[in-house]
CSV table of C-alpha atoms in Angstrom, one decimal:
chain,number,residue,atom,x,y,z
J,5,MET,CA,-0.1,-16.6,15.6
J,6,THR,CA,-3.3,-17.1,13.6
J,7,LEU,CA,-3.9,-14.2,11.3
J,8,PRO,CA,-7.3,-12.7,10.4
J,9,ASP,CA,-8.4,-13.6,6.8
J,10,THR,CA,-7.8,-10.0,5.7
J,11,VAL,CA,-4.1,-10.0,6.7
J,12,HIS,CA,-1.7,-11.3,4.1
J,13,VAL,CA,2.0,-11.7,4.9
J,14,SER,CA,3.9,-12.6,1.7
J,15,SER,CA,5.9,-15.8,1.5
J,16,HIS,CA,7.0,-15.1,-2.0
J,17,PRO,CA,10.7,-16.0,-2.4
J,18,LEU,CA,11.6,-12.7,-4.2
J,19,ILE,CA,10.0,-10.6,-1.5
J,20,GLN,CA,11.7,-12.6,1.3
J,21,HIS,CA,15.1,-12.4,-0.4
J,22,LYS,CA,14.9,-8.7,-1.0
J,23,LEU,CA,13.6,-8.1,2.5
J,24,SER,CA,16.6,-9.9,4.0
J,25,ILE,CA,19.0,-7.5,2.1
J,26,LEU,CA,16.9,-4.5,3.1
J,27,ARG,CA,17.2,-5.4,6.8
J,28,GLU,CA,21.0,-5.7,6.7
J,29,LYS,CA,22.7,-3.1,8.9
J,30,LYS,CA,25.3,-2.3,6.3
J,31,VAL,CA,22.9,-1.7,3.3
J,32,GLU,CA,23.7,1.5,1.5
J,33,PRO,CA,21.0,4.2,1.3
J,34,LYS,CA,20.7,3.9,-2.5
J,35,LYS,CA,20.3,0.2,-2.3
J,36,PHE,CA,17.7,0.6,0.5
J,37,ARG,CA,15.6,2.9,-1.7
J,38,GLU,CA,15.9,0.4,-4.6
J,39,LEU,CA,14.7,-2.4,-2.4
J,40,ILE,CA,11.8,-0.5,-1.0
J,41,ARG,CA,10.7,0.2,-4.6
J,42,GLU,CA,11.1,-3.4,-5.7
J,43,ILE,CA,9.3,-4.9,-2.7
J,44,ALA,CA,6.5,-2.4,-3.1
J,45,ILE,CA,6.0,-3.5,-6.7
J,46,LEU,CA,5.8,-7.2,-5.7
J,47,LEU,CA,3.5,-6.5,-2.8
J,48,ALA,CA,1.2,-4.4,-5.1
J,49,TYR,CA,1.1,-7.3,-7.5
J,50,GLU,CA,-0.2,-9.5,-4.7
J,51,ALA,CA,-2.6,-6.9,-3.3
J,52,THR,CA,-4.2,-6.4,-6.7
J,53,ALA,CA,-4.7,-10.0,-7.5
J,54,ASP,CA,-8.5,-9.7,-6.9
J,55,LEU,CA,-9.2,-6.6,-9.1
J,56,GLY,CA,-12.2,-6.9,-11.4
J,57,LEU,CA,-11.8,-7.7,-15.1
J,58,THR,CA,-14.0,-7.5,-18.1
J,59,ALA,CA,-13.7,-9.5,-21.4
J,60,VAL,CA,-12.5,-7.5,-24.4
J,61,ASP,CA,-11.6,-8.5,-27.9
J,62,VAL,CA,-8.3,-7.0,-29.2
J,63,GLU,CA,-7.2,-6.9,-32.8
J,64,THR,CA,-3.7,-8.3,-33.1
J,65,PRO,CA,-1.5,-8.7,-36.3
J,66,MET,CA,-2.6,-12.4,-36.2
J,67,GLY,CA,-6.4,-11.8,-35.7
J,68,THR,CA,-8.7,-11.3,-32.7
J,69,ALA,CA,-7.5,-12.2,-29.3
J,70,HIS,CA,-9.9,-12.6,-26.4
J,71,CYS,CA,-8.4,-10.6,-23.5
J,72,LYS,CA,-9.3,-8.8,-20.3
J,73,HIS,CA,-9.2,-5.2,-19.1
J,74,LEU,CA,-9.3,-3.9,-15.5
J,75,THR,CA,-12.8,-2.6,-14.5
J,76,GLU,CA,-11.5,-0.9,-11.4
J,77,THR,CA,-9.4,2.2,-11.2
J,78,ILE,CA,-6.7,2.5,-8.5
J,79,GLY,CA,-5.6,5.3,-6.2
J,80,LEU,CA,-2.2,5.3,-4.5
J,81,VAL,CA,-2.2,7.0,-1.1
J,82,PRO,CA,1.3,7.2,0.4
J,83,ILE,CA,1.4,8.4,4.0
J,84,LEU,CA,4.0,11.1,4.0
J,85,ARG,CA,7.0,11.0,3.9
J,86,ALA,CA,8.0,7.3,4.2
J,87,GLY,CA,5.3,6.1,1.8
J,88,LEU,CA,6.7,8.1,-1.0
J,89,GLY,CA,9.5,5.5,-1.6
J,90,MET,CA,6.8,2.9,-2.5
J,91,VAL,CA,4.9,5.1,-5.1
J,92,GLU,CA,7.3,5.1,-8.0
J,93,GLY,CA,7.6,1.4,-8.5
J,94,ILE,CA,3.9,0.8,-8.2
J,95,TRP,CA,3.2,3.7,-10.5
J,96,ASP,CA,5.5,2.2,-13.1
J,97,MET,CA,3.4,-1.0,-12.9
J,98,MET,CA,0.1,0.9,-12.9
J,99,PRO,CA,0.7,4.1,-14.8
J,100,GLY,CA,-3.0,4.9,-14.8
J,101,ALA,CA,-3.2,5.0,-11.0
J,102,GLU,CA,-4.0,8.3,-9.4
J,103,VAL,CA,-1.7,9.4,-6.6
J,104,TRP,CA,-2.7,11.5,-3.6
J,105,HIS,CA,-0.9,12.3,-0.4
J,106,ILE,CA,-1.9,12.2,3.3
J,107,GLY,CA,0.5,13.8,5.8
J,108,LEU,CA,0.3,12.9,9.4
J,109,PHE,CA,2.5,13.5,12.5
J,110,ARG,CA,2.3,12.2,16.0
J,111,ASP,CA,1.4,14.7,18.7
J,112,GLU,CA,4.0,14.2,21.3
J,113,ARG,CA,1.6,15.1,24.1
J,114,THR,CA,-1.3,12.8,23.2
J,115,LEU,CA,0.6,10.3,21.0
J,116,ARG,CA,-2.3,10.6,18.5
J,117,PRO,CA,-1.8,11.2,14.7
J,118,VAL,CA,-2.6,14.7,13.5
J,119,GLU,CA,-3.4,15.4,9.9
J,120,TYR,CA,-1.3,18.2,8.4
J,121,TYR,CA,-1.6,17.5,4.6
J,122,ASN,CA,-4.4,16.1,2.5
J,123,LYS,CA,-4.4,16.2,-1.3
J,124,LEU,CA,-7.6,14.1,-2.0
J,125,PRO,CA,-10.0,15.3,-4.7
J,126,VAL,CA,-13.4,16.6,-3.6
J,127,ALA,CA,-14.9,13.1,-4.2
J,128,PRO,CA,-13.5,9.7,-4.9
J,129,THR,CA,-12.5,9.1,-8.5
J,130,VAL,CA,-11.3,5.5,-8.1
J,131,GLN,CA,-12.7,2.2,-6.9
J,132,VAL,CA,-9.7,0.9,-4.9
J,133,CYS,CA,-7.3,2.9,-2.7
J,134,LEU,CA,-3.9,1.4,-1.8
J,135,ILE,CA,-2.5,3.0,1.3
J,136,LEU,CA,1.3,2.9,1.2
J,137,ASP,CA,3.6,3.0,4.2
J,138,PRO,CA,6.7,0.9,4.7
J,139,MET,CA,6.2,0.5,8.4
J,140,LEU,CA,3.1,-0.5,10.3
J,141,ALA,CA,4.3,0.1,13.8
J,142,THR,CA,1.6,1.2,16.3
J,143,GLY,CA,-1.1,1.4,13.6
J,144,GLY,CA,-2.1,5.0,14.5
J,145,SER,CA,-1.2,6.5,11.1
J,146,ALA,CA,-2.8,3.7,9.2
J,147,VAL,CA,-6.0,3.8,11.2
J,148,ALA,CA,-6.2,7.6,10.8
J,149,THR,CA,-5.6,7.3,7.0
J,150,VAL,CA,-8.3,4.8,6.6
J,151,ASP,CA,-10.6,7.0,8.7
J,152,ILE,CA,-9.8,9.9,6.3
J,153,LEU,CA,-10.4,7.8,3.2
J,154,LYS,CA,-13.7,6.4,4.5
J,155,LYS,CA,-15.0,9.8,5.5
J,156,TRP,CA,-14.0,11.0,1.9
J,157,GLY,CA,-16.2,8.1,0.5
J,158,ALA,CA,-13.6,5.5,-0.5
J,159,GLN,CA,-15.4,2.1,-0.9
J,160,ARG,CA,-12.5,-0.3,-1.1
J,161,ILE,CA,-9.2,0.2,0.8
J,162,LYS,CA,-6.1,-1.9,1.2
J,163,PHE,CA,-3.0,-1.2,3.2
J,164,VAL,CA,0.4,-2.2,1.7
J,165,GLY,CA,3.4,-2.1,3.9
J,166,ILE,CA,6.9,-3.7,4.1
J,167,ILE,CA,7.2,-4.5,7.8
J,168,GLY,CA,4.4,-4.7,10.3
J,169,ALA,CA,4.4,-5.1,14.1
J,170,PRO,CA,1.7,-7.4,15.4
J,171,GLU,CA,0.3,-4.6,17.6
J,172,GLY,CA,0.0,-2.3,14.7
J,173,MET,CA,-1.6,-4.9,12.5
J,174,MET,CA,-4.1,-5.8,15.2
J,175,ARG,CA,-4.9,-2.2,15.8
J,176,LEU,CA,-5.6,-1.6,12.1
J,177,HIS,CA,-7.6,-4.8,11.8
J,178,GLU,CA,-9.7,-4.1,14.9
J,179,ALA,CA,-10.5,-0.6,13.8
J,180,HIS,CA,-11.2,-1.5,10.2
J,181,PRO,CA,-11.7,-5.3,9.7
J,182,ASP,CA,-12.8,-4.7,6.1
J,183,VAL,CA,-9.4,-3.3,5.1
J,184,GLU,CA,-7.0,-5.9,3.7
J,185,ILE,CA,-3.4,-5.7,5.0
J,186,HIS,CA,-0.6,-6.8,2.7
J,187,LEU,CA,2.9,-7.0,4.3
J,188,ALA,CA,6.3,-8.5,3.5
J,189,ALA,CA,6.9,-9.3,7.1
J,190,LEU,CA,5.1,-9.3,10.4
J,191,ASP,CA,7.4,-9.2,13.5
């Protein structure tokens, strides 16, 4: 399958190794949560590789060092409840990131996502939003969350998930071709 340019399935050895342990039938719940956290950190590392930087001079004990600081601020948007397991690790790596929550459930009659919780500020306060959800299955929740964020005014949105189904990935890509999708696996 040829993937769209905005879809990134990690081939990083650490991600693939941790994913194989995560998928084992006998994995204990504590280990499962640890692996979700670790994989989320590694995927966020890949998803943020294109963030903007600006040159700064930093005074060190040895003199001036020419360094770089991020120019973009980041918002983490876990889709409740599953996305919560991905927040802590990414937040450890990016403690300045803001975190908001979007809650959706599937209407059993229409099979469409219904928003039940939204903790976004009145207006965007960040330049990049990372949607966090470990499973991109049908794509309904992901598409709805991007819709919510775009209506709110978010300019740059990325989806970060552990496992994606091809149907869900295509649904998200077709609805929002400008949104980058970062996954550990697509199957």
